Amino acid sequence: MADGCGMAGSLLLCTAAVLLLAAGGAIPPPEEAARMARFVLHNCDWGALATLSAQEGLRGRPFANIFSLSDGPPGRLSGSGVPYLYLTDMEISVQDLEINSNASLTVSLAQTPYCKKHRYDPQNPLCAHIIFCGSIVKVNDSEAGLAKKALFSRHPEMETWPKDHNWFFAKFNITNIWVLDYFGGLKIVTPEEYYSVKP
């Protein structure tokens, strides 16, 4: 069986992977953990957000949910590193956050063509994923424009969602970062290191 981009059936997948790298740049080397964290977030359109449940029967237990996100429009230099979200109080995880705003957010290159191209299982550390811990906060008026541009440029469908759901822009306020991009264990990146580099 042929490998790489030689098979006709994998041509579209390989083309997509090339486009990903053209948009986001080459994947950073493992020794550049802060850049890796920025790279993975910027190339992901969604993540798994874990809260402490406030729901009856689940109170205090971990509860993970999928949310669309964006740190900026597509393009190598357009990522801010801030994960923005578009939320409504009707959402079950948002109800958890109203009681306790602490959360963790996981994003993984498994959602991109990169890991498929290299045939990496999502649990393989080479299919890099990042775990952020922190809290969810509503953005203020001065930041709402940035959040809107970041989210609607990647998720244009959001503009058509029901207005009576009272959507609002929020961001993940990062306090801790763990990078898993190679065998041998997690790497810790500080928010200061994270925001000082470009993806």
PDB file of C-alpha atoms in Angstrom:
ATOM      1  CA  MET A   1       0.000   0.000   0.000  1.00  0.00           C
ATOM      2  CA  ALA A   2       1.350   3.431  -0.940  1.00  0.00           C
ATOM      3  CA  ASP A   3       2.045   5.950   1.802  1.00  0.00           C
ATOM      4  CA  GLY A   4       1.866   9.737   2.073  1.00  0.00           C
ATOM      5  CA  CYS A   5       0.097  11.690  -0.665  1.00  0.00           C
ATOM      6  CA  GLY A   6       0.642   9.099  -3.379  1.00  0.00           C
ATOM      7  CA  MET A   7      -2.747   7.413  -3.094  1.00  0.00           C
ATOM      8  CA  ALA A   8      -5.552   9.065  -5.010  1.00  0.00           C
ATOM      9  CA  GLY A   9      -7.903   8.509  -2.082  1.00  0.00           C
ATOM     10  CA  SER A  10      -5.691  10.528   0.228  1.00  0.00           C
ATOM     11  CA  LEU A  11      -5.012  13.394  -2.209  1.00  0.00           C
ATOM     12  CA  LEU A  12      -7.739  15.646  -0.807  1.00  0.00           C
ATOM     13  CA  LEU A  13      -6.610  14.942   2.751  1.00  0.00           C
ATOM     14  CA  CYS A  14      -3.009  15.783   1.923  1.00  0.00           C
ATOM     15  CA  THR A  15      -4.064  18.935   0.079  1.00  0.00           C
ATOM     16  CA  ALA A  16      -6.047  20.008   3.139  1.00  0.00           C
ATOM     17  CA  ALA A  17      -3.021  19.382   5.361  1.00  0.00           C
ATOM     18  CA  VAL A  18      -0.844  21.500   3.075  1.00  0.00           C
ATOM     19  CA  LEU A  19      -3.414  24.292   3.219  1.00  0.00           C
ATOM     20  CA  LEU A  20      -3.476  24.051   7.010  1.00  0.00           C
ATOM     21  CA  LEU A  21       0.285  24.435   7.219  1.00  0.00           C
ATOM     22  CA  ALA A  22       0.192  27.290   4.714  1.00  0.00           C
ATOM     23  CA  ALA A  23      -2.368  29.098   6.877  1.00  0.00           C
ATOM     24  CA  GLY A  24      -0.866  28.330  10.263  1.00  0.00           C
ATOM     25  CA  GLY A  25       2.803  27.777   9.409  1.00  0.00           C
ATOM     26  CA  ALA A  26       4.859  24.659  10.059  1.00  0.00           C
ATOM     27  CA  ILE A  27       4.200  22.884  13.328  1.00  0.00           C
ATOM     28  CA  PRO A  28       6.661  24.086  16.002  1.00  0.00           C
ATOM     29  CA  PRO A  29       9.324  21.671  17.292  1.00  0.00           C
ATOM     30  CA  PRO A  30       8.636  19.929  20.639  1.00  0.00           C
ATOM     31  CA  GLU A  31      11.194  22.041  22.493  1.00  0.00           C
ATOM     32  CA  GLU A  32       9.110  25.182  21.782  1.00  0.00           C
ATOM     33  CA  ALA A  33       6.181  24.369  24.037  1.00  0.00           C
ATOM     34  CA  ALA A  34       4.754  27.890  24.241  1.00  0.00           C
ATOM     35  CA  ARG A  35       4.698  28.209  20.445  1.00  0.00           C
ATOM     36  CA  MET A  36       3.142  24.759  20.212  1.00  0.00           C
ATOM     37  CA  ALA A  37       0.329  25.824  22.539  1.00  0.00           C
ATOM     38  CA  ARG A  38      -0.352  28.933  20.449  1.00  0.00           C
ATOM     39  CA  PHE A  39      -0.153  26.935  17.213  1.00  0.00           C
ATOM     40  CA  VAL A  40      -2.590  24.250  18.326  1.00  0.00           C
ATOM     41  CA  LEU A  41      -5.152  26.721  19.653  1.00  0.00           C
ATOM     42  CA  HIS A  42      -5.007  28.867  16.530  1.00  0.00           C
ATOM     43  CA  ASN A  43      -5.500  25.862  14.266  1.00  0.00           C
ATOM     44  CA  CYS A  44      -8.479  24.497  16.208  1.00  0.00           C
ATOM     45  CA  ASP A  45     -12.088  25.558  15.699  1.00  0.00           C
ATOM     46  CA  TRP A  46     -13.527  23.839  18.759  1.00  0.00           C
ATOM     47  CA  GLY A  47     -12.552  22.402  22.096  1.00  0.00           C
ATOM     48  CA  ALA A  48     -13.800  20.360  25.032  1.00  0.00           C
ATOM     49  CA  LEU A  49     -14.744  22.610  27.942  1.00  0.00           C
ATOM     50  CA  ALA A  50     -14.982  20.934  31.337  1.00  0.00           C
ATOM     51  CA  THR A  51     -16.918  22.545  34.183  1.00  0.00           C
ATOM     52  CA  LEU A  52     -17.989  21.479  37.654  1.00  0.00           C
ATOM     53  CA  SER A  53     -21.638  20.610  37.236  1.00  0.00           C
ATOM     54  CA  ALA A  54     -24.320  22.568  39.070  1.00  0.00           C
ATOM     55  CA  GLN A  55     -27.058  20.262  37.750  1.00  0.00           C
ATOM     56  CA  GLU A  56     -29.231  18.212  40.060  1.00  0.00           C
ATOM     57  CA  GLY A  57     -27.772  14.735  40.471  1.00  0.00           C
ATOM     58  CA  LEU A  58     -24.401  15.798  39.054  1.00  0.00           C
ATOM     59  CA  ARG A  59     -23.530  18.636  41.414  1.00  0.00           C
ATOM     60  CA  GLY A  60     -19.767  19.014  41.832  1.00  0.00           C
ATOM     61  CA  ARG A  61     -18.873  16.381  39.244  1.00  0.00           C
ATOM     62  CA  PRO A  62     -16.793  17.075  36.114  1.00  0.00           C
ATOM     63  CA  PHE A  63     -18.916  17.795  33.041  1.00  0.00           C
ATOM     64  CA  ALA A  64     -17.325  18.178  29.594  1.00  0.00           C
ATOM     65  CA  ASN A  65     -19.002  19.761  26.600  1.00  0.00           C
ATOM     66  CA  ILE A  66     -17.987  20.808  23.081  1.00  0.00           C
ATOM     67  CA  PHE A  67     -17.786  24.507  22.181  1.00  0.00           C
ATOM     68  CA  SER A  68     -16.774  26.341  19.042  1.00  0.00           C
ATOM     69  CA  LEU A  69     -13.970  28.801  19.683  1.00  0.00           C
ATOM     70  CA  SER A  70     -11.483  31.094  17.981  1.00  0.00           C
ATOM     71  CA  ASP A  71      -8.458  33.145  18.937  1.00  0.00           C
ATOM     72  CA  GLY A  72      -8.649  35.163  15.731  1.00  0.00           C
ATOM     73  CA  PRO A  73      -9.364  34.927  12.003  1.00  0.00           C
ATOM     74  CA  PRO A  74      -7.516  32.250  10.006  1.00  0.00           C
ATOM     75  CA  GLY A  75      -3.976  33.178   9.065  1.00  0.00           C
ATOM     76  CA  ARG A  76      -0.579  32.696  10.619  1.00  0.00           C
ATOM     77  CA  LEU A  77      -0.231  36.079  12.315  1.00  0.00           C
ATOM     78  CA  SER A  78      -3.858  36.724  13.229  1.00  0.00           C
ATOM     79  CA  GLY A  79      -4.116  34.671  16.418  1.00  0.00           C
ATOM     80  CA  SER A  80      -4.281  36.517  19.731  1.00  0.00           C
ATOM     81  CA  GLY A  81      -3.924  33.390  21.879  1.00  0.00           C
ATOM     82  CA  VAL A  82      -7.170  34.255  23.676  1.00  0.00           C
ATOM     83  CA  PRO A  83      -9.856  31.568  23.260  1.00  0.00           C
ATOM     84  CA  TYR A  84     -13.122  33.408  22.545  1.00  0.00           C
ATOM     85  CA  LEU A  85     -16.541  31.742  22.822  1.00  0.00           C
ATOM     86  CA  TYR A  86     -20.138  32.639  21.923  1.00  0.00           C
ATOM     87  CA  LEU A  87     -22.424  31.602  24.753  1.00  0.00           C
ATOM     88  CA  THR A  88     -25.988  31.699  26.032  1.00  0.00           C
ATOM     89  CA  ASP A  89     -27.332  31.292  29.548  1.00  0.00           C
ATOM     90  CA  MET A  90     -29.614  28.575  28.161  1.00  0.00           C
ATOM     91  CA  GLU A  91     -26.618  26.266  27.694  1.00  0.00           C
ATOM     92  CA  ILE A  92     -26.129  23.716  30.469  1.00  0.00           C
ATOM     93  CA  SER A  93     -22.383  24.323  30.871  1.00  0.00           C
ATOM     94  CA  VAL A  94     -22.928  28.077  31.045  1.00  0.00           C
ATOM     95  CA  GLN A  95     -25.320  27.461  33.911  1.00  0.00           C
ATOM     96  CA  ASP A  96     -22.479  25.613  35.654  1.00  0.00           C
ATOM     97  CA  LEU A  97     -20.168  28.566  35.013  1.00  0.00           C
ATOM     98  CA  GLU A  98     -22.637  30.964  36.619  1.00  0.00           C
ATOM     99  CA  ILE A  99     -22.111  29.058  39.875  1.00  0.00           C
ATOM    100  CA  ASN A 100     -18.382  28.407  39.442  1.00  0.00           C
ATOM    101  CA  SER A 101     -16.543  30.082  36.566  1.00  0.00           C
ATOM    102  CA  ASN A 102     -13.508  27.778  36.856  1.00  0.00           C
ATOM    103  CA  ALA A 103     -13.040  25.433  33.911  1.00  0.00           C
ATOM    104  CA  SER A 104     -10.545  23.580  31.776  1.00  0.00           C
ATOM    105  CA  LEU A 105     -10.353  23.632  27.995  1.00  0.00           C
ATOM    106  CA  THR A 106      -8.708  21.003  25.795  1.00  0.00           C
ATOM    107  CA  VAL A 107      -7.881  21.527  22.124  1.00  0.00           C
ATOM    108  CA  SER A 108      -6.210  18.940  19.887  1.00  0.00           C
ATOM    109  CA  LEU A 109      -4.697  18.742  16.412  1.00  0.00           C
ATOM    110  CA  ALA A 110      -6.800  15.583  16.041  1.00  0.00           C
ATOM    111  CA  GLN A 111      -9.502  17.861  14.594  1.00  0.00           C
ATOM    112  CA  THR A 112      -7.148  19.067  11.842  1.00  0.00           C
ATOM    113  CA  PRO A 113      -5.788  17.213   8.784  1.00  0.00           C
ATOM    114  CA  TYR A 114      -2.331  17.078  10.397  1.00  0.00           C
ATOM    115  CA  CYS A 115      -2.867  13.968  12.533  1.00  0.00           C
ATOM    116  CA  LYS A 116      -4.825  12.167   9.818  1.00  0.00           C
ATOM    117  CA  LYS A 117      -2.054  12.862   7.327  1.00  0.00           C
ATOM    118  CA  HIS A 118       0.533  11.341   9.685  1.00  0.00           C
ATOM    119  CA  ARG A 119      -1.844   8.586  10.816  1.00  0.00           C
ATOM    120  CA  TYR A 120      -1.511   9.646  14.448  1.00  0.00           C
ATOM    121  CA  ASP A 121      -4.119   8.339  16.843  1.00  0.00           C
ATOM    122  CA  PRO A 122      -5.762  11.205  18.800  1.00  0.00           C
ATOM    123  CA  GLN A 123      -4.183   9.854  22.016  1.00  0.00           C
ATOM    124  CA  ASN A 124      -0.692   9.788  20.475  1.00  0.00           C
ATOM    125  CA  PRO A 125       1.240  12.726  21.985  1.00  0.00           C
ATOM    126  CA  LEU A 126       2.582  13.567  18.516  1.00  0.00           C
ATOM    127  CA  CYS A 127      -1.007  14.543  17.711  1.00  0.00           C
ATOM    128  CA  ALA A 128      -0.485  17.508  20.003  1.00  0.00           C
ATOM    129  CA  HIS A 129      -3.097  18.660  22.449  1.00  0.00           C
ATOM    130  CA  ILE A 130      -3.179  21.498  24.925  1.00  0.00           C
ATOM    131  CA  ILE A 131      -4.987  21.721  28.263  1.00  0.00           C
ATOM    132  CA  PHE A 132      -5.821  25.173  29.582  1.00  0.00           C
ATOM    133  CA  CYS A 133      -7.105  25.851  33.088  1.00  0.00           C
ATOM    134  CA  GLY A 134      -8.686  29.110  34.141  1.00  0.00           C
ATOM    135  CA  SER A 135     -12.092  30.721  34.119  1.00  0.00           C
ATOM    136  CA  ILE A 136     -14.728  31.941  31.688  1.00  0.00           C
ATOM    137  CA  VAL A 137     -15.516  35.658  31.744  1.00  0.00           C
ATOM    138  CA  LYS A 138     -17.785  37.839  29.625  1.00  0.00           C
ATOM    139  CA  VAL A 139     -15.825  40.235  27.459  1.00  0.00           C
ATOM    140  CA  ASN A 140     -16.294  43.944  28.008  1.00  0.00           C
ATOM    141  CA  ASP A 141     -17.535  46.326  25.331  1.00  0.00           C
ATOM    142  CA  SER A 142     -14.021  47.305  24.257  1.00  0.00           C
ATOM    143  CA  GLU A 143     -13.138  43.656  23.535  1.00  0.00           C
ATOM    144  CA  ALA A 144     -16.481  42.569  22.028  1.00  0.00           C
ATOM    145  CA  GLY A 145     -15.451  43.652  18.530  1.00  0.00           C
ATOM    146  CA  LEU A 146     -12.322  41.494  18.647  1.00  0.00           C
ATOM    147  CA  ALA A 147     -14.293  38.512  19.927  1.00  0.00           C
ATOM    148  CA  LYS A 148     -16.957  38.941  17.250  1.00  0.00           C
ATOM    149  CA  LYS A 149     -14.400  39.154  14.438  1.00  0.00           C
ATOM    150  CA  ALA A 150     -12.500  36.145  15.780  1.00  0.00           C
ATOM    151  CA  LEU A 151     -15.579  33.944  16.107  1.00  0.00           C
ATOM    152  CA  PHE A 152     -17.708  34.989  13.136  1.00  0.00           C
ATOM    153  CA  SER A 153     -14.756  34.783  10.716  1.00  0.00           C
ATOM    154  CA  ARG A 154     -14.443  31.060  11.516  1.00  0.00           C
ATOM    155  CA  HIS A 155     -18.039  30.284  12.445  1.00  0.00           C
ATOM    156  CA  PRO A 156     -20.241  32.475  10.202  1.00  0.00           C
ATOM    157  CA  GLU A 157     -23.304  30.385  11.052  1.00  0.00           C
ATOM    158  CA  MET A 158     -23.249  31.940  14.533  1.00  0.00           C
ATOM    159  CA  GLU A 159     -24.685  35.176  13.140  1.00  0.00           C
ATOM    160  CA  THR A 160     -27.893  33.324  12.219  1.00  0.00           C
ATOM    161  CA  TRP A 161     -28.493  31.680  15.609  1.00  0.00           C
ATOM    162  CA  PRO A 162     -31.758  32.634  17.379  1.00  0.00           C
ATOM    163  CA  LYS A 163     -31.559  36.187  18.729  1.00  0.00           C
ATOM    164  CA  ASP A 164     -33.928  35.396  21.603  1.00  0.00           C
ATOM    165  CA  HIS A 165     -31.233  33.174  23.136  1.00  0.00           C
ATOM    166  CA  ASN A 166     -29.361  36.309  24.289  1.00  0.00           C
ATOM    167  CA  TRP A 167     -25.943  35.251  23.044  1.00  0.00           C
ATOM    168  CA  PHE A 168     -22.892  36.952  24.475  1.00  0.00           C
ATOM    169  CA  PHE A 169     -19.146  36.925  23.832  1.00  0.00           C
ATOM    170  CA  ALA A 170     -16.871  35.399  26.442  1.00  0.00           C
ATOM    171  CA  LYS A 171     -13.239  34.431  26.759  1.00  0.00           C
ATOM    172  CA  PHE A 172     -11.226  31.798  28.543  1.00  0.00           C
ATOM    173  CA  ASN A 173      -9.031  33.574  31.081  1.00  0.00           C
ATOM    174  CA  ILE A 174      -5.945  31.341  31.097  1.00  0.00           C
ATOM    175  CA  THR A 175      -4.105  30.693  34.372  1.00  0.00           C
ATOM    176  CA  ASN A 176      -2.374  27.354  33.647  1.00  0.00           C
ATOM    177  CA  ILE A 177      -1.232  25.607  30.466  1.00  0.00           C
ATOM    178  CA  TRP A 178      -0.123  22.026  29.856  1.00  0.00           C
ATOM    179  CA  VAL A 179       1.295  20.897  26.515  1.00  0.00           C
ATOM    180  CA  LEU A 180       1.367  17.266  25.411  1.00  0.00           C
ATOM    181  CA  ASP A 181       3.169  17.075  22.060  1.00  0.00           C
ATOM    182  CA  TYR A 182       5.810  14.366  22.554  1.00  0.00           C
ATOM    183  CA  PHE A 183       6.396  11.174  24.516  1.00  0.00           C
ATOM    184  CA  GLY A 184       7.737  11.626  28.031  1.00  0.00           C
ATOM    185  CA  GLY A 185       5.044  13.637  29.779  1.00  0.00           C
ATOM    186  CA  LEU A 186       3.389  17.026  29.937  1.00  0.00           C
ATOM    187  CA  LYS A 187       5.199  20.347  29.646  1.00  0.00           C
ATOM    188  CA  ILE A 188       4.126  23.343  31.697  1.00  0.00           C
ATOM    189  CA  VAL A 189       3.900  26.741  30.023  1.00  0.00           C
ATOM    190  CA  THR A 190       3.153  29.940  31.932  1.00  0.00           C
ATOM    191  CA  PRO A 191       0.614  32.439  30.561  1.00  0.00           C
ATOM    192  CA  GLU A 192       3.465  34.954  30.284  1.00  0.00           C
ATOM    193  CA  GLU A 193       5.472  32.581  28.086  1.00  0.00           C
ATOM    194  CA  TYR A 194       2.375  31.734  26.086  1.00  0.00           C
ATOM    195  CA  TYR A 195       1.392  35.295  25.255  1.00  0.00           C
ATOM    196  CA  SER A 196       4.969  36.375  24.495  1.00  0.00           C
ATOM    197  CA  VAL A 197       5.289  34.149  21.408  1.00  0.00           C
ATOM    198  CA  LYS A 198       3.538  33.919  18.052  1.00  0.00           C
ATOM    199  CA  PRO A 199       2.059  30.617  16.828  1.00  0.00           C
TER     200      PRO A 199
END
